[in-house]
mmCIF file with all atom_site columns, C-alpha atoms in Angstrom:
data_model
loop_
_atom_site.group_PDB
_atom_site.id
_atom_site.type_symbol
_atom_site.label_atom_id
_atom_site.label_alt_id
_atom_site.label_comp_id
_atom_site.label_asym_id
_atom_site.label_entity_id
_atom_site.label_seq_id
_atom_site.pdbx_PDB_ins_code
_atom_site.Cartn_x
_atom_site.Cartn_y
_atom_site.Cartn_z
_atom_site.occupancy
_atom_site.B_iso_or_equiv
_atom_site.pdbx_formal_charge
_atom_site.auth_seq_id
_atom_site.auth_comp_id
_atom_site.auth_asym_id
_atom_site.auth_atom_id
_atom_site.pdbx_PDB_model_num
ATOM 1   C CA . MET A 1 1   ? 80.665 14.237 34.315 1.00 0.00 ? 1   MET A CA 1
ATOM 2   C CA . GLY A 1 2   ? 84.003 13.643 36.243 1.00 0.00 ? 2   GLY A CA 1
ATOM 3   C CA . HIS A 1 3   ? 84.269 13.602 39.882 1.00 0.00 ? 3   HIS A CA 1
ATOM 4   C CA . SER A 1 4   ? 85.837 17.062 40.067 1.00 0.00 ? 4   SER A CA 1
ATOM 5   C CA . LYS A 1 5   ? 82.851 18.192 38.129 1.00 0.00 ? 5   LYS A CA 1
ATOM 6   C CA . VAL A 1 6   ? 80.549 17.057 39.933 1.00 0.00 ? 6   VAL A CA 1
ATOM 7   C CA . GLU A 1 7   ? 82.085 18.199 43.639 1.00 0.00 ? 7   GLU A CA 1
ATOM 8   C CA . LYS A 1 8   ? 82.274 21.427 41.908 1.00 0.00 ? 8   LYS A CA 1
ATOM 9   C CA . ALA A 1 9   ? 78.765 21.622 40.721 1.00 0.00 ? 9   ALA A CA 1
ATOM 10  C CA . GLU A 1 10  ? 77.674 20.347 44.365 1.00 0.00 ? 10  GLU A CA 1
ATOM 11  C CA . SER A 1 11  ? 79.874 23.323 45.997 1.00 0.00 ? 11  SER A CA 1
ATOM 12  C CA . HIS A 1 12  ? 78.377 25.825 43.783 1.00 0.00 ? 12  HIS A CA 1
ATOM 13  C CA . GLU A 1 13  ? 74.873 24.834 44.762 1.00 0.00 ? 13  GLU A CA 1
ATOM 14  C CA . ARG A 1 14  ? 75.593 24.911 48.373 1.00 0.00 ? 14  ARG A CA 1
ATOM 15  C CA . ILE A 1 15  ? 77.509 28.229 47.899 1.00 0.00 ? 15  ILE A CA 1
ATOM 16  C CA . VAL A 1 16  ? 73.909 29.527 46.043 1.00 0.00 ? 16  VAL A CA 1
ATOM 17  C CA . LYS A 1 17  ? 71.762 27.997 48.898 1.00 0.00 ? 17  LYS A CA 1
ATOM 18  C CA . VAL A 1 18  ? 73.746 29.182 51.731 1.00 0.00 ? 18  VAL A CA 1
ATOM 19  C CA . ALA A 1 19  ? 73.986 32.773 50.253 1.00 0.00 ? 19  ALA A CA 1
ATOM 20  C CA . ALA A 1 20  ? 70.128 32.834 49.410 1.00 0.00 ? 20  ALA A CA 1
ATOM 21  C CA . GLY A 1 21  ? 69.545 32.494 53.133 1.00 0.00 ? 21  GLY A CA 1
ATOM 22  C CA . VAL A 1 22  ? 71.968 34.530 54.734 1.00 0.00 ? 22  VAL A CA 1
ATOM 23  C CA . PHE A 1 23  ? 70.938 37.362 52.160 1.00 0.00 ? 23  PHE A CA 1
ATOM 24  C CA . ARG A 1 24  ? 67.615 37.221 53.121 1.00 0.00 ? 24  ARG A CA 1
ATOM 25  C CA . GLU A 1 25  ? 68.628 37.211 56.761 1.00 0.00 ? 25  GLU A CA 1
ATOM 26  C CA . LEU A 1 26  ? 71.673 39.808 56.835 1.00 0.00 ? 26  LEU A CA 1
ATOM 27  C CA . GLY A 1 27  ? 71.216 41.403 53.721 1.00 0.00 ? 27  GLY A CA 1
ATOM 28  C CA . VAL A 1 28  ? 73.773 41.442 50.734 1.00 0.00 ? 28  VAL A CA 1
ATOM 29  C CA . ASP A 1 29  ? 76.172 43.536 52.359 1.00 0.00 ? 29  ASP A CA 1
ATOM 30  C CA . GLY A 1 30  ? 75.663 41.854 55.666 1.00 0.00 ? 30  GLY A CA 1
ATOM 31  C CA . ILE A 1 31  ? 78.156 39.008 55.093 1.00 0.00 ? 31  ILE A CA 1
ATOM 32  C CA . SER A 1 32  ? 81.692 38.856 53.745 1.00 0.00 ? 32  SER A CA 1
ATOM 33  C CA . VAL A 1 33  ? 82.955 36.582 50.955 1.00 0.00 ? 33  VAL A CA 1
ATOM 34  C CA . ALA A 1 34  ? 85.246 34.924 53.259 1.00 0.00 ? 34  ALA A CA 1
ATOM 35  C CA . ASP A 1 35  ? 82.514 34.441 56.041 1.00 0.00 ? 35  ASP A CA 1
ATOM 36  C CA . LEU A 1 36  ? 79.781 33.312 53.530 1.00 0.00 ? 36  LEU A CA 1
ATOM 37  C CA . MET A 1 37  ? 82.374 30.472 52.006 1.00 0.00 ? 37  MET A CA 1
ATOM 38  C CA . GLN A 1 38  ? 83.262 29.435 55.309 1.00 0.00 ? 38  GLN A CA 1
ATOM 39  C CA . CYS A 1 39  ? 79.484 29.242 56.217 1.00 0.00 ? 39  CYS A CA 1
ATOM 40  C CA . ALA A 1 40  ? 79.326 26.778 53.158 1.00 0.00 ? 40  ALA A CA 1
ATOM 41  C CA . GLY A 1 41  ? 82.233 24.998 54.248 1.00 0.00 ? 41  GLY A CA 1
ATOM 42  C CA . LEU A 1 42  ? 84.704 26.107 51.744 1.00 0.00 ? 42  LEU A CA 1
ATOM 43  C CA . THR A 1 43  ? 87.729 28.063 51.548 1.00 0.00 ? 43  THR A CA 1
ATOM 44  C CA . HIS A 1 44  ? 87.660 31.587 50.449 1.00 0.00 ? 44  HIS A CA 1
ATOM 45  C CA . GLY A 1 45  ? 90.147 30.914 47.746 1.00 0.00 ? 45  GLY A CA 1
ATOM 46  C CA . GLY A 1 46  ? 87.510 28.707 46.052 1.00 0.00 ? 46  GLY A CA 1
ATOM 47  C CA . PHE A 1 47  ? 85.438 31.427 45.724 1.00 0.00 ? 47  PHE A CA 1
ATOM 48  C CA . TYR A 1 48  ? 86.403 32.626 42.102 1.00 0.00 ? 48  TYR A CA 1
ATOM 49  C CA . ARG A 1 49  ? 86.231 29.090 40.766 1.00 0.00 ? 49  ARG A CA 1
ATOM 50  C CA . HIS A 1 50  ? 82.702 29.765 41.026 1.00 0.00 ? 50  HIS A CA 1
ATOM 51  C CA . PHE A 1 51  ? 81.996 33.324 40.248 1.00 0.00 ? 51  PHE A CA 1
ATOM 52  C CA . GLY A 1 52  ? 83.153 35.963 38.034 1.00 0.00 ? 52  GLY A CA 1
ATOM 53  C CA . SER A 1 53  ? 82.394 38.435 40.683 1.00 0.00 ? 53  SER A CA 1
ATOM 54  C CA . ARG A 1 54  ? 80.318 38.880 44.088 1.00 0.00 ? 54  ARG A CA 1
ATOM 55  C CA . ASP A 1 55  ? 77.546 40.668 41.706 1.00 0.00 ? 55  ASP A CA 1
ATOM 56  C CA . ASP A 1 56  ? 77.583 37.218 39.948 1.00 0.00 ? 56  ASP A CA 1
ATOM 57  C CA . LEU A 1 57  ? 76.798 35.387 43.338 1.00 0.00 ? 57  LEU A CA 1
ATOM 58  C CA . VAL A 1 58  ? 74.522 38.035 44.610 1.00 0.00 ? 58  VAL A CA 1
ATOM 59  C CA . ALA A 1 59  ? 72.244 37.446 41.139 1.00 0.00 ? 59  ALA A CA 1
ATOM 60  C CA . GLU A 1 60  ? 72.527 33.824 41.424 1.00 0.00 ? 60  GLU A CA 1
ATOM 61  C CA . ALA A 1 61  ? 71.638 33.963 45.346 1.00 0.00 ? 61  ALA A CA 1
ATOM 62  C CA . VAL A 1 62  ? 68.485 36.280 44.655 1.00 0.00 ? 62  VAL A CA 1
ATOM 63  C CA . GLU A 1 63  ? 67.481 34.366 41.675 1.00 0.00 ? 63  GLU A CA 1
ATOM 64  C CA . ARG A 1 64  ? 67.545 30.972 44.135 1.00 0.00 ? 64  ARG A CA 1
ATOM 65  C CA . ALA A 1 65  ? 65.656 33.142 46.805 1.00 0.00 ? 65  ALA A CA 1
ATOM 66  C CA . LEU A 1 66  ? 63.124 34.016 44.861 1.00 0.00 ? 66  LEU A CA 1
ATOM 67  C CA . LYS A 1 67  ? 62.760 30.847 43.227 1.00 0.00 ? 67  LYS A CA 1
ATOM 68  C CA . ASP A 1 68  ? 62.058 28.972 46.420 1.00 0.00 ? 68  ASP A CA 1
ATOM 69  C CA . GLY A 1 69  ? 59.276 31.733 46.975 1.00 0.00 ? 69  GLY A CA 1
ATOM 70  C CA . SER A 1 70  ? 58.156 30.792 43.813 1.00 0.00 ? 70  SER A CA 1
ATOM 71  C CA . ALA A 1 71  ? 57.837 26.922 44.711 1.00 0.00 ? 71  ALA A CA 1
ATOM 72  C CA . VAL A 1 72  ? 55.571 27.863 47.891 1.00 0.00 ? 72  VAL A CA 1
ATOM 73  C CA . ALA A 1 73  ? 53.263 30.241 45.548 1.00 0.00 ? 73  ALA A CA 1
ATOM 74  C CA . ASP A 1 74  ? 52.923 27.575 42.980 1.00 0.00 ? 74  ASP A CA 1
ATOM 75  C CA . ALA A 1 75  ? 52.023 24.829 45.718 1.00 0.00 ? 75  ALA A CA 1
ATOM 76  C CA . VAL A 1 76  ? 49.439 27.408 46.790 1.00 0.00 ? 76  VAL A CA 1
ATOM 77  C CA . ALA A 1 77  ? 48.280 28.025 43.351 1.00 0.00 ? 77  ALA A CA 1
ATOM 78  C CA . ALA A 1 78  ? 47.708 24.143 42.803 1.00 0.00 ? 78  ALA A CA 1
ATOM 79  C CA . ASN A 1 79  ? 45.598 23.671 45.879 1.00 0.00 ? 79  ASN A CA 1
ATOM 80  C CA . PRO A 1 80  ? 41.892 24.045 44.981 1.00 0.00 ? 80  PRO A CA 1
ATOM 81  C CA . ARG A 1 81  ? 41.224 24.906 48.702 1.00 0.00 ? 81  ARG A CA 1
ATOM 82  C CA . SER A 1 82  ? 43.935 27.648 48.789 1.00 0.00 ? 82  SER A CA 1
ATOM 83  C CA . THR A 1 83  ? 41.985 30.978 49.871 1.00 0.00 ? 83  THR A CA 1
ATOM 84  C CA . ILE A 1 84  ? 43.176 34.564 49.955 1.00 0.00 ? 84  ILE A CA 1
ATOM 85  C CA . ASP A 1 85  ? 42.523 34.640 53.576 1.00 0.00 ? 85  ASP A CA 1
ATOM 86  C CA . ALA A 1 86  ? 44.885 31.534 54.078 1.00 0.00 ? 86  ALA A CA 1
ATOM 87  C CA . VAL A 1 87  ? 47.203 33.291 52.180 1.00 0.00 ? 87  VAL A CA 1
ATOM 88  C CA . VAL A 1 88  ? 47.502 36.334 54.164 1.00 0.00 ? 88  VAL A CA 1
ATOM 89  C CA . ASP A 1 89  ? 47.456 34.554 57.486 1.00 0.00 ? 89  ASP A CA 1
ATOM 90  C CA . ALA A 1 90  ? 50.450 32.566 56.419 1.00 0.00 ? 90  ALA A CA 1
ATOM 91  C CA . TYR A 1 91  ? 52.309 35.511 55.092 1.00 0.00 ? 91  TYR A CA 1
ATOM 92  C CA . LEU A 1 92  ? 51.313 37.962 58.347 1.00 0.00 ? 92  LEU A CA 1
ATOM 93  C CA . SER A 1 93  ? 52.209 35.255 60.353 1.00 0.00 ? 93  SER A CA 1
ATOM 94  C CA . LEU A 1 94  ? 54.796 35.399 63.573 1.00 0.00 ? 94  LEU A CA 1
ATOM 95  C CA . ALA A 1 95  ? 56.449 32.458 61.774 1.00 0.00 ? 95  ALA A CA 1
ATOM 96  C CA . HIS A 1 96  ? 56.924 33.992 58.976 1.00 0.00 ? 96  HIS A CA 1
ATOM 97  C CA . ARG A 1 97  ? 58.044 37.547 60.499 1.00 0.00 ? 97  ARG A CA 1
ATOM 98  C CA . ASP A 1 98  ? 60.780 35.591 62.779 1.00 0.00 ? 98  ASP A CA 1
ATOM 99  C CA . ASN A 1 99  ? 62.009 33.325 60.009 1.00 0.00 ? 99  ASN A CA 1
ATOM 100 C CA . VAL A 1 100 ? 64.070 35.784 57.780 1.00 0.00 ? 100 VAL A CA 1
ATOM 101 C CA . ALA A 1 101 ? 66.438 33.271 56.587 1.00 0.00 ? 101 ALA A CA 1
ATOM 102 C CA . SER A 1 102 ? 63.693 30.934 55.140 1.00 0.00 ? 102 SER A CA 1
ATOM 103 C CA . GLY A 1 103 ? 60.912 33.504 54.461 1.00 0.00 ? 103 GLY A CA 1
ATOM 104 C CA . CYS A 1 104 ? 59.834 35.340 51.227 1.00 0.00 ? 104 CYS A CA 1
ATOM 105 C CA . ALA A 1 105 ? 62.620 36.829 49.189 1.00 0.00 ? 105 ALA A CA 1
ATOM 106 C CA . VAL A 1 106 ? 60.351 39.649 47.998 1.00 0.00 ? 106 VAL A CA 1
ATOM 107 C CA . THR A 1 107 ? 60.134 41.081 51.597 1.00 0.00 ? 107 THR A CA 1
ATOM 108 C CA . ALA A 1 108 ? 63.404 40.136 52.992 1.00 0.00 ? 108 ALA A CA 1
ATOM 109 C CA . LEU A 1 109 ? 65.977 41.603 49.603 1.00 0.00 ? 109 LEU A CA 1
ATOM 110 C CA . ALA A 1 110 ? 63.523 44.581 48.783 1.00 0.00 ? 110 ALA A CA 1
ATOM 111 C CA . ASN A 1 111 ? 66.099 47.130 49.400 1.00 0.00 ? 111 ASN A CA 1
ATOM 112 C CA . ASP A 1 112 ? 69.160 45.136 48.474 1.00 0.00 ? 112 ASP A CA 1
ATOM 113 C CA . VAL A 1 113 ? 67.582 44.386 44.809 1.00 0.00 ? 113 VAL A CA 1
ATOM 114 C CA . ALA A 1 114 ? 66.834 47.793 44.475 1.00 0.00 ? 114 ALA A CA 1
ATOM 115 C CA . ARG A 1 115 ? 70.534 48.790 44.598 1.00 0.00 ? 115 ARG A CA 1
ATOM 116 C CA . SER A 1 116 ? 71.583 45.561 42.810 1.00 0.00 ? 116 SER A CA 1
ATOM 117 C CA . THR A 1 117 ? 72.175 44.647 39.240 1.00 0.00 ? 117 THR A CA 1
ATOM 118 C CA . GLU A 1 118 ? 69.572 44.474 36.327 1.00 0.00 ? 118 GLU A CA 1
ATOM 119 C CA . ARG A 1 119 ? 69.862 40.575 36.781 1.00 0.00 ? 119 ARG A CA 1
ATOM 120 C CA . ALA A 1 120 ? 68.760 40.751 40.310 1.00 0.00 ? 120 ALA A CA 1
ATOM 121 C CA . ARG A 1 121 ? 66.185 43.348 39.529 1.00 0.00 ? 121 ARG A CA 1
ATOM 122 C CA . SER A 1 122 ? 64.517 41.171 36.659 1.00 0.00 ? 122 SER A CA 1
ATOM 123 C CA . ALA A 1 123 ? 64.244 37.796 38.798 1.00 0.00 ? 123 ALA A CA 1
ATOM 124 C CA . TYR A 1 124 ? 62.541 40.164 41.723 1.00 0.00 ? 124 TYR A CA 1
ATOM 125 C CA . SER A 1 125 ? 60.187 42.022 39.001 1.00 0.00 ? 125 SER A CA 1
ATOM 126 C CA . LEU A 1 126 ? 59.217 38.351 37.665 1.00 0.00 ? 126 LEU A CA 1
ATOM 127 C CA . GLN A 1 127 ? 58.573 36.995 41.275 1.00 0.00 ? 127 GLN A CA 1
ATOM 128 C CA . VAL A 1 128 ? 56.116 40.033 42.032 1.00 0.00 ? 128 VAL A CA 1
ATOM 129 C CA . GLY A 1 129 ? 54.316 39.483 38.813 1.00 0.00 ? 129 GLY A CA 1
ATOM 130 C CA . ARG A 1 130 ? 53.736 35.648 39.934 1.00 0.00 ? 130 ARG A CA 1
ATOM 131 C CA . TYR A 1 131 ? 52.548 36.702 43.313 1.00 0.00 ? 131 TYR A CA 1
ATOM 132 C CA . VAL A 1 132 ? 50.272 39.349 41.563 1.00 0.00 ? 132 VAL A CA 1
ATOM 133 C CA . ASP A 1 133 ? 48.926 36.787 39.183 1.00 0.00 ? 133 ASP A CA 1
ATOM 134 C CA . LEU A 1 134 ? 48.259 34.474 42.363 1.00 0.00 ? 134 LEU A CA 1
ATOM 135 C CA . ILE A 1 135 ? 46.584 36.831 44.559 1.00 0.00 ? 135 ILE A CA 1
ATOM 136 C CA . MET A 1 136 ? 44.343 37.818 41.310 1.00 0.00 ? 136 MET A CA 1
ATOM 137 C CA . ARG A 1 137 ? 43.447 34.232 41.031 1.00 0.00 ? 137 ARG A CA 1
ATOM 138 C CA . LEU A 1 138 ? 42.291 34.120 44.704 1.00 0.00 ? 138 LEU A CA 1
ATOM 139 C CA . ILE A 1 139 ? 40.219 37.098 45.326 1.00 0.00 ? 139 ILE A CA 1
ATOM 140 C CA . GLU A 1 140 ? 36.636 37.592 44.429 1.00 0.00 ? 140 GLU A CA 1
ATOM 141 C CA . PRO A 1 141 ? 35.603 38.334 40.978 1.00 0.00 ? 141 PRO A CA 1
ATOM 142 C CA . MET A 1 142 ? 36.075 41.693 39.696 1.00 0.00 ? 142 MET A CA 1
ATOM 143 C CA . PRO A 1 143 ? 36.727 43.564 36.322 1.00 0.00 ? 143 PRO A CA 1
ATOM 144 C CA . GLN A 1 144 ? 40.554 42.550 35.447 1.00 0.00 ? 144 GLN A CA 1
ATOM 145 C CA . LYS A 1 145 ? 41.833 45.868 35.750 1.00 0.00 ? 145 LYS A CA 1
ATOM 146 C CA . LYS A 1 146 ? 40.283 46.664 39.218 1.00 0.00 ? 146 LYS A CA 1
ATOM 147 C CA . ARG A 1 147 ? 41.358 43.058 40.271 1.00 0.00 ? 147 ARG A CA 1
ATOM 148 C CA . ARG A 1 148 ? 45.093 43.563 39.218 1.00 0.00 ? 148 ARG A CA 1
ATOM 149 C CA . ALA A 1 149 ? 45.116 47.001 41.349 1.00 0.00 ? 149 ALA A CA 1
ATOM 150 C CA . ALA A 1 150 ? 43.626 45.222 44.393 1.00 0.00 ? 150 ALA A CA 1
ATOM 151 C CA . ALA A 1 151 ? 46.553 42.362 44.161 1.00 0.00 ? 151 ALA A CA 1
ATOM 152 C CA . LEU A 1 152 ? 49.240 45.065 43.652 1.00 0.00 ? 152 LEU A CA 1
ATOM 153 C CA . ALA A 1 153 ? 47.805 46.902 46.486 1.00 0.00 ? 153 ALA A CA 1
ATOM 154 C CA . ALA A 1 154 ? 47.493 43.509 48.575 1.00 0.00 ? 154 ALA A CA 1
ATOM 155 C CA . LEU A 1 155 ? 51.145 42.546 47.784 1.00 0.00 ? 155 LEU A CA 1
ATOM 156 C CA . ALA A 1 156 ? 52.484 45.800 49.013 1.00 0.00 ? 156 ALA A CA 1
ATOM 157 C CA . THR A 1 157 ? 50.514 45.453 52.071 1.00 0.00 ? 157 THR A CA 1
ATOM 158 C CA . LEU A 1 158 ? 51.861 42.115 52.598 1.00 0.00 ? 158 LEU A CA 1
ATOM 159 C CA . VAL A 1 159 ? 55.417 43.160 52.195 1.00 0.00 ? 159 VAL A CA 1
ATOM 160 C CA . GLY A 1 160 ? 55.183 46.438 53.888 1.00 0.00 ? 160 GLY A CA 1
ATOM 161 C CA . ALA A 1 161 ? 53.486 45.011 56.929 1.00 0.00 ? 161 ALA A CA 1
ATOM 162 C CA . VAL A 1 162 ? 55.959 42.076 57.365 1.00 0.00 ? 162 VAL A CA 1
ATOM 163 C CA . SER A 1 163 ? 59.149 44.399 56.895 1.00 0.00 ? 163 SER A CA 1
ATOM 164 C CA . MET A 1 164 ? 57.676 46.888 59.519 1.00 0.00 ? 164 MET A CA 1
ATOM 165 C CA . ALA A 1 165 ? 56.827 44.065 61.847 1.00 0.00 ? 165 ALA A CA 1
ATOM 166 C CA . ARG A 1 166 ? 60.344 42.777 61.600 1.00 0.00 ? 166 ARG A CA 1
ATOM 167 C CA . ALA A 1 167 ? 61.976 46.479 62.034 1.00 0.00 ? 167 ALA A CA 1
ATOM 168 C CA . VAL A 1 168 ? 60.216 47.609 65.159 1.00 0.00 ? 168 VAL A CA 1
ATOM 169 C CA . ASN A 1 169 ? 61.488 46.808 68.686 1.00 0.00 ? 169 ASN A CA 1
ATOM 170 C CA . ASP A 1 170 ? 58.375 46.608 70.560 1.00 0.00 ? 170 ASP A CA 1
ATOM 171 C CA . GLU A 1 171 ? 56.821 43.176 70.137 1.00 0.00 ? 171 GLU A CA 1
ATOM 172 C CA . ARG A 1 172 ? 53.289 44.471 70.866 1.00 0.00 ? 172 ARG A CA 1
ATOM 173 C CA . LEU A 1 173 ? 53.555 46.809 67.952 1.00 0.00 ? 173 LEU A CA 1
ATOM 174 C CA . SER A 1 174 ? 54.789 44.216 65.771 1.00 0.00 ? 174 SER A CA 1
ATOM 175 C CA . ARG A 1 175 ? 51.825 41.894 66.228 1.00 0.00 ? 175 ARG A CA 1
ATOM 176 C CA . GLU A 1 176 ? 49.511 44.789 66.170 1.00 0.00 ? 176 GLU A CA 1
ATOM 177 C CA . ILE A 1 177 ? 50.973 45.537 62.429 1.00 0.00 ? 177 ILE A CA 1
ATOM 178 C CA . LEU A 1 178 ? 50.448 42.118 61.388 1.00 0.00 ? 178 LEU A CA 1
ATOM 179 C CA . LYS A 1 179 ? 46.917 41.950 62.645 1.00 0.00 ? 179 LYS A CA 1
ATOM 180 C CA . SER A 1 180 ? 45.648 44.937 61.139 1.00 0.00 ? 180 SER A CA 1
ATOM 181 C CA . ALA A 1 181 ? 47.299 44.533 57.896 1.00 0.00 ? 181 ALA A CA 1
ATOM 182 C CA . ALA A 1 182 ? 45.465 40.834 57.978 1.00 0.00 ? 182 ALA A CA 1
ATOM 183 C CA . ASP A 1 183 ? 42.212 42.486 59.033 1.00 0.00 ? 183 ASP A CA 1
ATOM 184 C CA . ASP A 1 184 ? 42.363 45.172 56.563 1.00 0.00 ? 184 ASP A CA 1
ATOM 185 C CA . LEU A 1 185 ? 43.335 42.887 53.604 1.00 0.00 ? 185 LEU A CA 1
ATOM 186 C CA . LYS A 1 186 ? 40.714 40.027 54.369 1.00 0.00 ? 186 LYS A CA 1
ATOM 187 C CA . ALA A 1 187 ? 38.047 42.649 54.600 1.00 0.00 ? 187 ALA A CA 1
ATOM 188 C CA . ARG A 1 188 ? 39.049 44.441 51.357 1.00 0.00 ? 188 ARG A CA 1
ATOM 189 C CA . LEU A 1 189 ? 39.378 41.269 49.494 1.00 0.00 ? 189 LEU A CA 1
ATOM 190 C CA . ALA A 1 190 ? 36.939 38.902 50.469 1.00 0.00 ? 190 ALA A CA 1
#
């Protein structure tokens, strides 16, 4: 690869990485292409050397954000000491609530992905499936069908609780949402 191809690949990677974080934090429509390129340290004019359209960037950034979450899930799954309680505590933590840009893309991007391209929705669906599989491995043994239903309900509770805790403007209520969801999940899944 020539020097300019290397630089182009590095710039492309930087744009996607920045977009993955910014989209989680501000939403897909929360930043213009010009501002996003500025955040990546590049000029607006260079955008179309990397992407055919904004939708192409959105799809790739969503895939990246979800891939980052997949790496975290893989690390949890690889640790033989991982428990469902530890996953619940980490997901429903104040740190996760407060760090939207580096938090779970399944929570942060749900509404944006619902209105996005088929490519983004497919990536999202794949990650939801990975999380369901992870939760199924961590919960108490029960029949497969019942375990899958419990894992889906648990994931929906995790995602919904974090979304609500981020949205309310009352710190006490936000903490109460997280704690109530955590207590309920631990009781149901233990």
